[in-house]
PDB file of N, CA, C and O in Angstrom:
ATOM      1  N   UNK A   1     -35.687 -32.179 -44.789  1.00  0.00           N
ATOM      2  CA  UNK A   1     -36.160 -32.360 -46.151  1.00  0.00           C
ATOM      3  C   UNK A   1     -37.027 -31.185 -46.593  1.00  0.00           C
ATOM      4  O   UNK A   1     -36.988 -30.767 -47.750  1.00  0.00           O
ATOM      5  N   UNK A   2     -37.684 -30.746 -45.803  1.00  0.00           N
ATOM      6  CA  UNK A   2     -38.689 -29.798 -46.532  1.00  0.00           C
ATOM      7  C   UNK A   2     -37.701 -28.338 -46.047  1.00  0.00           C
ATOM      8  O   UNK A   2     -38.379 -27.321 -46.201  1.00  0.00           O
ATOM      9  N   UNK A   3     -36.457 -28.077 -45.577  1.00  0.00           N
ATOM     10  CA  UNK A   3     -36.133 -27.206 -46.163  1.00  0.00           C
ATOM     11  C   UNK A   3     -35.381 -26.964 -47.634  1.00  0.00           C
ATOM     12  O   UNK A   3     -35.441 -25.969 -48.356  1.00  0.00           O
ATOM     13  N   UNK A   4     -34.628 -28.257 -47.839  1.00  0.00           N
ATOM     14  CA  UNK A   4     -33.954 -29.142 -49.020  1.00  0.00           C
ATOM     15  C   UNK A   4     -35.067 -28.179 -50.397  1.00  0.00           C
ATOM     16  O   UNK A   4     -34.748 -27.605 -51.438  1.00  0.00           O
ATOM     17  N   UNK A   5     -36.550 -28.432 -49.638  1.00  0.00           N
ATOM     18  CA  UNK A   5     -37.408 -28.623 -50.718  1.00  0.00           C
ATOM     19  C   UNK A   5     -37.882 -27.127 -51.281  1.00  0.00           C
ATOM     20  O   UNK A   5     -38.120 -26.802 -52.444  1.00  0.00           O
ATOM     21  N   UNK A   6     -37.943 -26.255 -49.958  1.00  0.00           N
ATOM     22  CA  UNK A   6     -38.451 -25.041 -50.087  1.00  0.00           C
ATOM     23  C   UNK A   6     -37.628 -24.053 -50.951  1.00  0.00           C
ATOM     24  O   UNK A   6     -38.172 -23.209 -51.662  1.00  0.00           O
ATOM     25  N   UNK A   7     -36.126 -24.223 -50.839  1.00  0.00           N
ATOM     26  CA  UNK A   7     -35.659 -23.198 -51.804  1.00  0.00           C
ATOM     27  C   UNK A   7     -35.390 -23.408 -53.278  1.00  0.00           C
ATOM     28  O   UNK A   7     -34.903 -22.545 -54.008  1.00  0.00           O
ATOM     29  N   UNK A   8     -35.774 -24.720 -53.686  1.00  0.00           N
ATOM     30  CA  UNK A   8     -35.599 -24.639 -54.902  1.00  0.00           C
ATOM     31  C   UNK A   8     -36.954 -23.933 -55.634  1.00  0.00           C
ATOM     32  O   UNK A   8     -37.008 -23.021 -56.460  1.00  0.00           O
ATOM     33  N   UNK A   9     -37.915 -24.644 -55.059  1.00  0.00           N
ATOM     34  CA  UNK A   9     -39.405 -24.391 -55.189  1.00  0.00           C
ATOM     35  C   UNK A   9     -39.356 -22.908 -55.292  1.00  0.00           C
ATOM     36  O   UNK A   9     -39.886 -22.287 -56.214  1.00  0.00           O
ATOM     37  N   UNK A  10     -38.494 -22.198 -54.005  1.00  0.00           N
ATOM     38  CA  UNK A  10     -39.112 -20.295 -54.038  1.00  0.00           C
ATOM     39  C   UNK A  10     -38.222 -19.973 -55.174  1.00  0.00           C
ATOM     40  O   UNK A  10     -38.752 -19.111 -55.875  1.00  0.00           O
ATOM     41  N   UNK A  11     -37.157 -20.316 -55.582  1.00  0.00           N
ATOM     42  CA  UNK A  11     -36.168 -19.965 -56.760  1.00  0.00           C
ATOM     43  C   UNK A  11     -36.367 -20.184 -58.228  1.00  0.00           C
ATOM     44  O   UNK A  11     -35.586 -19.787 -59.092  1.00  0.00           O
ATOM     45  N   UNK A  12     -37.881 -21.092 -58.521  1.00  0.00           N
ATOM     46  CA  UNK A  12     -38.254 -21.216 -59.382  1.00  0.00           C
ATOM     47  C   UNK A  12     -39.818 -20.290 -59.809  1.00  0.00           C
ATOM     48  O   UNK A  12     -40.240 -19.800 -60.856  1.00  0.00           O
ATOM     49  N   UNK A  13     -40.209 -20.357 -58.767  1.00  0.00           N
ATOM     50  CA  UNK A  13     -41.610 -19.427 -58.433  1.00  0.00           C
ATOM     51  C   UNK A  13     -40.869 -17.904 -59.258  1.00  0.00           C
ATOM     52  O   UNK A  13     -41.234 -17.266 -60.246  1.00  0.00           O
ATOM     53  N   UNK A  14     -39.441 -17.703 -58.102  1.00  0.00           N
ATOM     54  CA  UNK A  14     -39.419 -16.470 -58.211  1.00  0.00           C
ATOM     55  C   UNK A  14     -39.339 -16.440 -59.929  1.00  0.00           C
ATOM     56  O   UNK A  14     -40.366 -16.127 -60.531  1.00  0.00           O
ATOM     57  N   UNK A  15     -38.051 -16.785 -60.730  1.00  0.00           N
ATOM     58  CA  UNK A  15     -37.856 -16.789 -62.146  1.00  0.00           C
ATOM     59  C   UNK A  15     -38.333 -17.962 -63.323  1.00  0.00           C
ATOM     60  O   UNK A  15     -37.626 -18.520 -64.161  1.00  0.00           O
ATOM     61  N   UNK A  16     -40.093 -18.145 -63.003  1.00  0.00           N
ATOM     62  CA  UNK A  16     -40.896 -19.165 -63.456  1.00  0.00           C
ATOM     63  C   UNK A  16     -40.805 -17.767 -64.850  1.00  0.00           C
ATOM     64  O   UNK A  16     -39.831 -17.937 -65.584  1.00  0.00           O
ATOM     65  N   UNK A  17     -41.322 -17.031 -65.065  1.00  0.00           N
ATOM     66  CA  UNK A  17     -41.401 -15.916 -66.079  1.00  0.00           C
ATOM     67  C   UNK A  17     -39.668 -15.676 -67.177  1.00  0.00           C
ATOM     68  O   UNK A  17     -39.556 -15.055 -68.233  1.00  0.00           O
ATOM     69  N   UNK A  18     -38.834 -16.254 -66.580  1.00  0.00           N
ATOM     70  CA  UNK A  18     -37.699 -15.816 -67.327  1.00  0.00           C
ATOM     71  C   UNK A  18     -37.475 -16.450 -68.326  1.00  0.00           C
ATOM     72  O   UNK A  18     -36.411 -16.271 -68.917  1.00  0.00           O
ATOM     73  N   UNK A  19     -38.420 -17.367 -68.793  1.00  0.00           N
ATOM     74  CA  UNK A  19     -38.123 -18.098 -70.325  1.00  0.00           C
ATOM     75  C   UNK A  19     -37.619 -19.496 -70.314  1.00  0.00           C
ATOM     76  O   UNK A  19     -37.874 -20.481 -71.006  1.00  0.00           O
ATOM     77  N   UNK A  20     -36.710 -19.239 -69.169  1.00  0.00           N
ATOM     78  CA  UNK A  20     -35.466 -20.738 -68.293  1.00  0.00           C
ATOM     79  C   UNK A  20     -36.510 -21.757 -67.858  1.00  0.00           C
ATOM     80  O   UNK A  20     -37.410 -21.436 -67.081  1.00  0.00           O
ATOM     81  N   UNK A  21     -36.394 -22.961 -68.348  1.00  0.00           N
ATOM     82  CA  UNK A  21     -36.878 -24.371 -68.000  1.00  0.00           C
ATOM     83  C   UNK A  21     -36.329 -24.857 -66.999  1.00  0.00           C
ATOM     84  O   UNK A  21     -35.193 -25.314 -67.119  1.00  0.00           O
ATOM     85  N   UNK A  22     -37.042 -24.885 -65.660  1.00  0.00           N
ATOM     86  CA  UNK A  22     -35.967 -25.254 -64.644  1.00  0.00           C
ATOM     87  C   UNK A  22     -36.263 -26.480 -63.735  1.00  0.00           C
ATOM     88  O   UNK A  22     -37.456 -26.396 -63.442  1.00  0.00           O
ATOM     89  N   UNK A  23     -35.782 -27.447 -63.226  1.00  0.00           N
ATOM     90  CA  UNK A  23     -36.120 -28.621 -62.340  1.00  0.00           C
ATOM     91  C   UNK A  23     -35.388 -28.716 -60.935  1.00  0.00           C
ATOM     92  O   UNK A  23     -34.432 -28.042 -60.550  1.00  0.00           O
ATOM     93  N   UNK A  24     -35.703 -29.178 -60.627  1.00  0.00           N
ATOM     94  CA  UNK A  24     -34.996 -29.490 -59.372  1.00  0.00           C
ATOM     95  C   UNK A  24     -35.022 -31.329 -58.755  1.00  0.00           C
ATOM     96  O   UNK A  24     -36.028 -32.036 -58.813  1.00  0.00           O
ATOM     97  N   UNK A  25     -34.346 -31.553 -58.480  1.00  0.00           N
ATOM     98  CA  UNK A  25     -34.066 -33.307 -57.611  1.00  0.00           C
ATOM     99  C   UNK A  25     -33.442 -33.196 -56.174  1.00  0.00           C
ATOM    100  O   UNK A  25     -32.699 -32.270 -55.846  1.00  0.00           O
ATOM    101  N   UNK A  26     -33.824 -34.256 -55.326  1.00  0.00           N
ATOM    102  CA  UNK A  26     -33.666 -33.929 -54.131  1.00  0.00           C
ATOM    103  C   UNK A  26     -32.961 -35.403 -54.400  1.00  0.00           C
ATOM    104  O   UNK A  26     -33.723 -36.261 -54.846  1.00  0.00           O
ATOM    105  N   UNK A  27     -31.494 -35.810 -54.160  1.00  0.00           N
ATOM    106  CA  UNK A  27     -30.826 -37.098 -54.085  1.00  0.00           C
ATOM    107  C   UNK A  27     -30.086 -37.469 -53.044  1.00  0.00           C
ATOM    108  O   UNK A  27     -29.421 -36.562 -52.545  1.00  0.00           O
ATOM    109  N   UNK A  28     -29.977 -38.746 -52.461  1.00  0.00           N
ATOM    110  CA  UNK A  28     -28.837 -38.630 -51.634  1.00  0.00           C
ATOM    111  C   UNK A  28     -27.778 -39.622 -51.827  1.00  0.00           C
ATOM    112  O   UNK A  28     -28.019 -40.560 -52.587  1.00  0.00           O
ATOM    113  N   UNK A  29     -26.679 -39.552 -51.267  1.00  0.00           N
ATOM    114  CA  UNK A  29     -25.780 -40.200 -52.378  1.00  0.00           C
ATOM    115  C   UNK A  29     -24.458 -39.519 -52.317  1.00  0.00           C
ATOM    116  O   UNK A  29     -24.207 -38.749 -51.389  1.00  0.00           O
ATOM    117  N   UNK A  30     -23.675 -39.747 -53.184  1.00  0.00           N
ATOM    118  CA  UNK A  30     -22.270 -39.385 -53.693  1.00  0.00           C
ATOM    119  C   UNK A  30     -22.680 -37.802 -54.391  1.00  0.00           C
ATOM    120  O   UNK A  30     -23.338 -37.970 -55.418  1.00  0.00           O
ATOM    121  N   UNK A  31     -22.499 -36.684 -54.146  1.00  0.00           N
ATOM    122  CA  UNK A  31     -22.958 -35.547 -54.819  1.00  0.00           C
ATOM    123  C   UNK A  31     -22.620 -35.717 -56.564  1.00  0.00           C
ATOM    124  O   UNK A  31     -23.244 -35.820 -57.621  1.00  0.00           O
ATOM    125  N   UNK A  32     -21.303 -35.672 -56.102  1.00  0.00           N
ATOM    126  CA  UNK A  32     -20.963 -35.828 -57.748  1.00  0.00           C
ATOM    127  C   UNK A  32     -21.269 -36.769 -58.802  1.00  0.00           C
ATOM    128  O   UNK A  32     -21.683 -36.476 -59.924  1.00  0.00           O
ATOM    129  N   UNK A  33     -21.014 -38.005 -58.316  1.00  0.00           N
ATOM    130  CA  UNK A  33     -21.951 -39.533 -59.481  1.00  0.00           C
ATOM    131  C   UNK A  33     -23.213 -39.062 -59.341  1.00  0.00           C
ATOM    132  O   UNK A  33     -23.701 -39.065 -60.471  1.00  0.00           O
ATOM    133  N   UNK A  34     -24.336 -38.485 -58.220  1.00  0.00           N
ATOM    134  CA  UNK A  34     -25.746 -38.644 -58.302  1.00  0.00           C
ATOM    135  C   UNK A  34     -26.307 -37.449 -59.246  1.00  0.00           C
ATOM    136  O   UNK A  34     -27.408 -37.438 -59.797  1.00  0.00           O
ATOM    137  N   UNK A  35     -25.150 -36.287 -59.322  1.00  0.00           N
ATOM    138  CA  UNK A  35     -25.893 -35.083 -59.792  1.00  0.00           C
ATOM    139  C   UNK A  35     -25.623 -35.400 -61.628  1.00  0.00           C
ATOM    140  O   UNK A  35     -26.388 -35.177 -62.566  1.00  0.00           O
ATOM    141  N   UNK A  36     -23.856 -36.154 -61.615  1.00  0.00           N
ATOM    142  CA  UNK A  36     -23.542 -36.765 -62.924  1.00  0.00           C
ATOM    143  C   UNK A  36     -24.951 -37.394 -63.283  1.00  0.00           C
ATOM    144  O   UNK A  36     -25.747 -36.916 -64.091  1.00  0.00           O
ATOM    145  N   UNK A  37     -25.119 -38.557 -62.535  1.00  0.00           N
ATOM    146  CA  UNK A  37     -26.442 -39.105 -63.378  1.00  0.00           C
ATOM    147  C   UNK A  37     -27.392 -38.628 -63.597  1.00  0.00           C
ATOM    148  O   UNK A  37     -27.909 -39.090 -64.614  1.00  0.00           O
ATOM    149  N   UNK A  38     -28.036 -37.743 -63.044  1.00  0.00           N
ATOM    150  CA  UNK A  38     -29.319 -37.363 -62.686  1.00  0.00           C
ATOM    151  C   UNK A  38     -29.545 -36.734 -64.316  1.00  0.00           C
ATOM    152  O   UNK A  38     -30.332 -37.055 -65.207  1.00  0.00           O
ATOM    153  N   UNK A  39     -28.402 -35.635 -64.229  1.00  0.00           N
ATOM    154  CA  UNK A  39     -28.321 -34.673 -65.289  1.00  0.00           C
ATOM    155  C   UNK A  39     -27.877 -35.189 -66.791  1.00  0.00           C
ATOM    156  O   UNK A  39     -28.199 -34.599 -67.822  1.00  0.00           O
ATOM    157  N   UNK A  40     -27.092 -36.377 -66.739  1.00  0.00           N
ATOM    158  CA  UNK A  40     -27.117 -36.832 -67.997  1.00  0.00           C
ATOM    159  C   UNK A  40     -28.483 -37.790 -68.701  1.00  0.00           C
ATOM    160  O   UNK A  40     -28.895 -38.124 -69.811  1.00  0.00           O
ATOM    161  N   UNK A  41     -28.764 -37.923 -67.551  1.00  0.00           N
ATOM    162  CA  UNK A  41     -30.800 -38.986 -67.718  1.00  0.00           C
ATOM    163  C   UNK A  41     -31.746 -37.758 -68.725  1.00  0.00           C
ATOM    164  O   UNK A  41     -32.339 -37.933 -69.789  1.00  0.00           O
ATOM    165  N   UNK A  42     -31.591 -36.543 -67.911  1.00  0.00           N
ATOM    166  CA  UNK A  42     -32.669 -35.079 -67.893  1.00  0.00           C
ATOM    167  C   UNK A  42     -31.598 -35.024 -68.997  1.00  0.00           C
ATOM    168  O   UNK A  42     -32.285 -34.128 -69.488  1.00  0.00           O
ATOM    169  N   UNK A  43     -30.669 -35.123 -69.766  1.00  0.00           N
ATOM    170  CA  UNK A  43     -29.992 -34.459 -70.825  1.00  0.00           C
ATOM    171  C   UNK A  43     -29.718 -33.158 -70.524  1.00  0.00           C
ATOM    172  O   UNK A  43     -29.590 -32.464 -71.533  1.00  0.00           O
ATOM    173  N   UNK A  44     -29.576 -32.557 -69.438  1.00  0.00           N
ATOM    174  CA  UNK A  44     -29.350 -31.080 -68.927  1.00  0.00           C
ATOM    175  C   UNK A  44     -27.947 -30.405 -69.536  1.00  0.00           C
ATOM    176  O   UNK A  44     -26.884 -31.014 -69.657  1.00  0.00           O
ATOM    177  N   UNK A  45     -28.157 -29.172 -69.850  1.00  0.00           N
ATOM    178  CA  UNK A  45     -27.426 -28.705 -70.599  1.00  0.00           C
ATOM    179  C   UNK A  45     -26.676 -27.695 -69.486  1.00  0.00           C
ATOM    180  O   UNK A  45     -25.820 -27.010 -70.045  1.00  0.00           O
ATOM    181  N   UNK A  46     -26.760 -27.509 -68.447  1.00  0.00           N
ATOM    182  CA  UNK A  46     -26.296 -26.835 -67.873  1.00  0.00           C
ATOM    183  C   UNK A  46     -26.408 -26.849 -66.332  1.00  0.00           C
ATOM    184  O   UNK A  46     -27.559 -26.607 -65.971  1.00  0.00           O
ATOM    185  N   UNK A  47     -25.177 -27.152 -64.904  1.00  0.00           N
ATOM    186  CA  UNK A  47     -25.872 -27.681 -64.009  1.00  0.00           C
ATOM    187  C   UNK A  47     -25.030 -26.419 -63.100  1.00  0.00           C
ATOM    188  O   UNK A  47     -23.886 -26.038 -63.347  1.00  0.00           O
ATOM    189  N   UNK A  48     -25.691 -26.034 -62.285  1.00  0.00           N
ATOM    190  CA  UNK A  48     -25.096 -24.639 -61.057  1.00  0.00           C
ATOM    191  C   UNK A  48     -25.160 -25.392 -60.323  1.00  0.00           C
ATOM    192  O   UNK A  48     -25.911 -26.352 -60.149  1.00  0.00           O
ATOM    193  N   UNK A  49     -23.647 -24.655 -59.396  1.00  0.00           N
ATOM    194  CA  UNK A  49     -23.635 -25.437 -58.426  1.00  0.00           C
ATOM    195  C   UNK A  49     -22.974 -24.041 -57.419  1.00  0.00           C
ATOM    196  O   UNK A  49     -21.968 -23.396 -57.713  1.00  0.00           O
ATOM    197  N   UNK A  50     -23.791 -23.836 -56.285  1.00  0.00           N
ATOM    198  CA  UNK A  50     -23.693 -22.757 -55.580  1.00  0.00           C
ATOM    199  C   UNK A  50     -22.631 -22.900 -54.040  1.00  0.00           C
ATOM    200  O   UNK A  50     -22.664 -23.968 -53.429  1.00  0.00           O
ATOM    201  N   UNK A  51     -21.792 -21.815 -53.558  1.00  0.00           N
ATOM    202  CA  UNK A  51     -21.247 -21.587 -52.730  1.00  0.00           C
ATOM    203  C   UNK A  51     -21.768 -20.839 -51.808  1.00  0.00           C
ATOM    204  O   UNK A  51     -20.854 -20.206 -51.278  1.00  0.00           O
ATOM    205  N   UNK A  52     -22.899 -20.558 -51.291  1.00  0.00           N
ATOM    206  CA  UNK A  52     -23.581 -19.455 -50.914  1.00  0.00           C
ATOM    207  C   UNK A  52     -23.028 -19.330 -49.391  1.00  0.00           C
ATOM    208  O   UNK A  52     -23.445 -20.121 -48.544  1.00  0.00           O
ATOM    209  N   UNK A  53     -22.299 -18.553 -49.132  1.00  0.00           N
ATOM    210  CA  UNK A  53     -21.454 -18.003 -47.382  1.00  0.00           C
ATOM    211  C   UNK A  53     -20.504 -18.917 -47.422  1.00  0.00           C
ATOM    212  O   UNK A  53     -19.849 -19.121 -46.399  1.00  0.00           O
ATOM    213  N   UNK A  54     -20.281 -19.538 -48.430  1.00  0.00           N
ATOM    214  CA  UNK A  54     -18.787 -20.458 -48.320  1.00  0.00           C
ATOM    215  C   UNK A  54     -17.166 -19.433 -48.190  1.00  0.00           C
ATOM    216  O   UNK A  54     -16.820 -18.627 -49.054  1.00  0.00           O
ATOM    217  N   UNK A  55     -16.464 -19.704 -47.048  1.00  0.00           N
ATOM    218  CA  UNK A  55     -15.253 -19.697 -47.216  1.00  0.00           C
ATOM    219  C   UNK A  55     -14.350 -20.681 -46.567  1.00  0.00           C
ATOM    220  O   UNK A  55     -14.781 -21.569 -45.831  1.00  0.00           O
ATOM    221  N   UNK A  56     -12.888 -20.487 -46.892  1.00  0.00           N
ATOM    222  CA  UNK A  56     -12.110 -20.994 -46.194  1.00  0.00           C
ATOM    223  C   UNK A  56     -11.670 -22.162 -46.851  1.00  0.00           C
ATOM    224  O   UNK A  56     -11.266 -22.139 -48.014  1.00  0.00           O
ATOM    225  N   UNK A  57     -11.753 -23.617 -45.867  1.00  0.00           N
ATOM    226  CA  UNK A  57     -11.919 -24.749 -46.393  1.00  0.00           C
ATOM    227  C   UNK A  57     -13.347 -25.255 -46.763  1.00  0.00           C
ATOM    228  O   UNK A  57     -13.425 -26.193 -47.556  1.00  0.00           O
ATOM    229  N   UNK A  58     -14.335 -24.775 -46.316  1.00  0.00           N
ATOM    230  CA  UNK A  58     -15.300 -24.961 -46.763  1.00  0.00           C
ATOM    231  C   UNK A  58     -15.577 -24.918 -48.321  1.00  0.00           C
ATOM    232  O   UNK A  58     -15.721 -25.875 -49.082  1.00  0.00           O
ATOM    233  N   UNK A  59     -15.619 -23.393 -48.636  1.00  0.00           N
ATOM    234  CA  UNK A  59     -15.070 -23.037 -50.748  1.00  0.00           C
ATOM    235  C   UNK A  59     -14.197 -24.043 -50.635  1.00  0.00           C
ATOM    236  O   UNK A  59     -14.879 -25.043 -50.863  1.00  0.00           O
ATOM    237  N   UNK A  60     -13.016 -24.410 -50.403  1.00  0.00           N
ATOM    238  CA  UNK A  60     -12.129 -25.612 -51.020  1.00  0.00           C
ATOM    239  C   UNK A  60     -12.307 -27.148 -51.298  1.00  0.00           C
ATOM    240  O   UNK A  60     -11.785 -27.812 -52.193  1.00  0.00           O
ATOM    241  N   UNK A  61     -13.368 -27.638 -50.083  1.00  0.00           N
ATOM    242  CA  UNK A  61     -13.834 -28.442 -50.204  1.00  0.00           C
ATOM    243  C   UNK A  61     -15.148 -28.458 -51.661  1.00  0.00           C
ATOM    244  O   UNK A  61     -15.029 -28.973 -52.773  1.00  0.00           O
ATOM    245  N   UNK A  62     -16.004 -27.897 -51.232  1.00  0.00           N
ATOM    246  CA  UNK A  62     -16.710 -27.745 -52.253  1.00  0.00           C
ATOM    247  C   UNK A  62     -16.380 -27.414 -53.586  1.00  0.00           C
ATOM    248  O   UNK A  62     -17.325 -27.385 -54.375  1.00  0.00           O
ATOM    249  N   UNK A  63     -15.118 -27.129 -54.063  1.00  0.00           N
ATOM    250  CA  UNK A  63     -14.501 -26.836 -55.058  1.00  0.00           C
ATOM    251  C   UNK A  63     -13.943 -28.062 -55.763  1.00  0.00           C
ATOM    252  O   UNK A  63     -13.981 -28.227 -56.982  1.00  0.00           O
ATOM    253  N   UNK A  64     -13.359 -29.004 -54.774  1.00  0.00           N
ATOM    254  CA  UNK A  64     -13.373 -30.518 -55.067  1.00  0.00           C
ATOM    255  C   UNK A  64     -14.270 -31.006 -55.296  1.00  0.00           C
ATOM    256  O   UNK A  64     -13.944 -31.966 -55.993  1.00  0.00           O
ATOM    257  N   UNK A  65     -15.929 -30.994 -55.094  1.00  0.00           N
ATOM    258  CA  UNK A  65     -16.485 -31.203 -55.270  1.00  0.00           C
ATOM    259  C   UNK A  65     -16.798 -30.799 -57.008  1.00  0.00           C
ATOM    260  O   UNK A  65     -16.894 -31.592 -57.945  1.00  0.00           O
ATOM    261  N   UNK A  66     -16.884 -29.654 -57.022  1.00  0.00           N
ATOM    262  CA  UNK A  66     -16.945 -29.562 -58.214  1.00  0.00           C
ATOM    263  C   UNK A  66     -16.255 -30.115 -59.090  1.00  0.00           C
ATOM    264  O   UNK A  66     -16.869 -30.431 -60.109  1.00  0.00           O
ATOM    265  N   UNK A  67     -15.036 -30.375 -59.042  1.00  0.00           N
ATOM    266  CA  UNK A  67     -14.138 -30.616 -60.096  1.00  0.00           C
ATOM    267  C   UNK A  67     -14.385 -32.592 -59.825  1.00  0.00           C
ATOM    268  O   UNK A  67     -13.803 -33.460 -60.475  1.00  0.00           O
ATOM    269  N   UNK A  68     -15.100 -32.759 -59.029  1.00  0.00           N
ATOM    270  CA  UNK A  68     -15.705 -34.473 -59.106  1.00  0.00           C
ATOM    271  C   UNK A  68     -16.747 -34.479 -59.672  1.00  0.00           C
ATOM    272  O   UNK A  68     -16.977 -35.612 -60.097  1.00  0.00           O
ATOM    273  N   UNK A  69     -17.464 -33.827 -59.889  1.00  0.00           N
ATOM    274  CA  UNK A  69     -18.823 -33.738 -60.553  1.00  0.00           C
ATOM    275  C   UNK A  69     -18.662 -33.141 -62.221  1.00  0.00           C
ATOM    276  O   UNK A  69     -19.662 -32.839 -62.872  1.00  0.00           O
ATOM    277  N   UNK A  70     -17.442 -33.045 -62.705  1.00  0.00           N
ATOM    278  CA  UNK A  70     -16.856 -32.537 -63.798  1.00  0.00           C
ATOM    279  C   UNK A  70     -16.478 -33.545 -63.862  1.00  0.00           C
ATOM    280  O   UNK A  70     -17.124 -33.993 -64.809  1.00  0.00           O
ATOM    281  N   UNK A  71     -15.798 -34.374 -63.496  1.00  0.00           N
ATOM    282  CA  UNK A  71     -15.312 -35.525 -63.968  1.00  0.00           C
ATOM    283  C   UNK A  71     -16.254 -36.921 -64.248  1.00  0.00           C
ATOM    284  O   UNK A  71     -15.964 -37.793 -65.068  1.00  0.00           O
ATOM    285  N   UNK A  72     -17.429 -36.915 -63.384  1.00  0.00           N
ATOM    286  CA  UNK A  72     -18.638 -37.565 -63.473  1.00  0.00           C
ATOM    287  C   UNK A  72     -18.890 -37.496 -64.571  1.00  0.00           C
ATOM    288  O   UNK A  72     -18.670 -38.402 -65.375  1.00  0.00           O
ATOM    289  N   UNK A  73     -19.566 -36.063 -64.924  1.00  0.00           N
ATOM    290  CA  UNK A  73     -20.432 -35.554 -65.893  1.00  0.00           C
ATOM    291  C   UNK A  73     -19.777 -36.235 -66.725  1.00  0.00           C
ATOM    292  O   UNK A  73     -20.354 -37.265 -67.071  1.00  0.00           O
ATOM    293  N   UNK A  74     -18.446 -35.989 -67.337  1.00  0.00           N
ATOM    294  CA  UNK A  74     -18.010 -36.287 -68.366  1.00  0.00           C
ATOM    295  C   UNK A  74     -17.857 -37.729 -68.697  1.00  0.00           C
ATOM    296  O   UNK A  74     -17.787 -38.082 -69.874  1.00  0.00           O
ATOM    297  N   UNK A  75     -17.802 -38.595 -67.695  1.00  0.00           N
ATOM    298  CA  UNK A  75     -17.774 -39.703 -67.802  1.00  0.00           C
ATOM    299  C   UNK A  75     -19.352 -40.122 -68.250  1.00  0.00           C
ATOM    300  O   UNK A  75     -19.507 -40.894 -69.197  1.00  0.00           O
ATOM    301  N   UNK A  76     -20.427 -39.612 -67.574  1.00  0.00           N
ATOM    302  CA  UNK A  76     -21.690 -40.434 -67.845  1.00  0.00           C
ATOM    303  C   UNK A  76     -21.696 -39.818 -69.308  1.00  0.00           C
ATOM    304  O   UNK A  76     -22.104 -40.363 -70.334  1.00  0.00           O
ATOM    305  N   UNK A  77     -21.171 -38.612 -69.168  1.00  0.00           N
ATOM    306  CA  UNK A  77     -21.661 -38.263 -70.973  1.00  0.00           C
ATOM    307  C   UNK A  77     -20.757 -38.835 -72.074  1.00  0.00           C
ATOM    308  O   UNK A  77     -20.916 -38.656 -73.282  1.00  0.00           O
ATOM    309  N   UNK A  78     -20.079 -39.333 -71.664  1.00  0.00           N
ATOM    310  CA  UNK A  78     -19.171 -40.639 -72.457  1.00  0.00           C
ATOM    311  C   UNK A  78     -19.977 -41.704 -72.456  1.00  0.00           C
ATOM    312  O   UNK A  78     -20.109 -42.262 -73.545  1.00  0.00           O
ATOM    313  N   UNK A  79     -20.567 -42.153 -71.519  1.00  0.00           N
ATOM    314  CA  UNK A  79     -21.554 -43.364 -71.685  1.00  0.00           C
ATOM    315  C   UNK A  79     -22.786 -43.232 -72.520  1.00  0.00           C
ATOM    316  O   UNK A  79     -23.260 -44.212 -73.094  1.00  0.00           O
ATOM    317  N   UNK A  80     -23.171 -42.363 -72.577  1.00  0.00           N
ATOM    318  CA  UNK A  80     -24.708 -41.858 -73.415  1.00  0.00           C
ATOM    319  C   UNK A  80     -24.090 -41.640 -75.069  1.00  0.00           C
ATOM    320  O   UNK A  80     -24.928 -41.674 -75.970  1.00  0.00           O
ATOM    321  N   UNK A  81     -23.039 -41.482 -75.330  1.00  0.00           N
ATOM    322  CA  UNK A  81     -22.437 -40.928 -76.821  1.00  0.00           C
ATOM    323  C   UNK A  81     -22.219 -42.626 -77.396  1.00  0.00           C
ATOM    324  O   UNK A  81     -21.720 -42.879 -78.492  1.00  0.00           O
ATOM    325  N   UNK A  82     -22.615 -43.499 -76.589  1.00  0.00           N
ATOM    326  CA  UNK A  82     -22.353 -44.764 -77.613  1.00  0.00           C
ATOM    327  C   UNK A  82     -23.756 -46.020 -77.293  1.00  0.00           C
ATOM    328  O   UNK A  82     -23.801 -47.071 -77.932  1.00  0.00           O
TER     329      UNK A  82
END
């Protein structure tokens, strides 16, 4: 957990000056429904989602991932529009 915790923390320290409003959540869970919810609650306008030394099946997996967390999103943000 407290490494979970440390890099968002140094990644915000570092670009606290860049104008960018930034948060961070530590969840555990389904990646894609938890980050869907999290971010449609925060009304977040924009969510990164990093590959950092990913290859192989690894990038592929995580690429599914993404495209589940696209499908989330869009669903919770279908729920908030009514």
């Amino acid at each position: 957990l407290q490494n979970a915790e440390r890099f968002p923390k140094d990644y915000i320290e570092k670009y606290q000056h860049s104008g960018i409003g930034m948060e961070y959540v530590i969840l555990a869970g389904n990646m894609a429904i938890e980050v869907a919810r999290i971010s449609a609650e925060m009304e977040a306008n924009l969510i990164l989602i990093g590959t950092q030394g990913a290859s192989g099946i690894t990038k592929a997996l995580i690429g599914s991932s993404a495209v589940n967390l696209i499908r989330e999103a869009k669903f919770f943000n279908h729920l908030n529009t009514y």
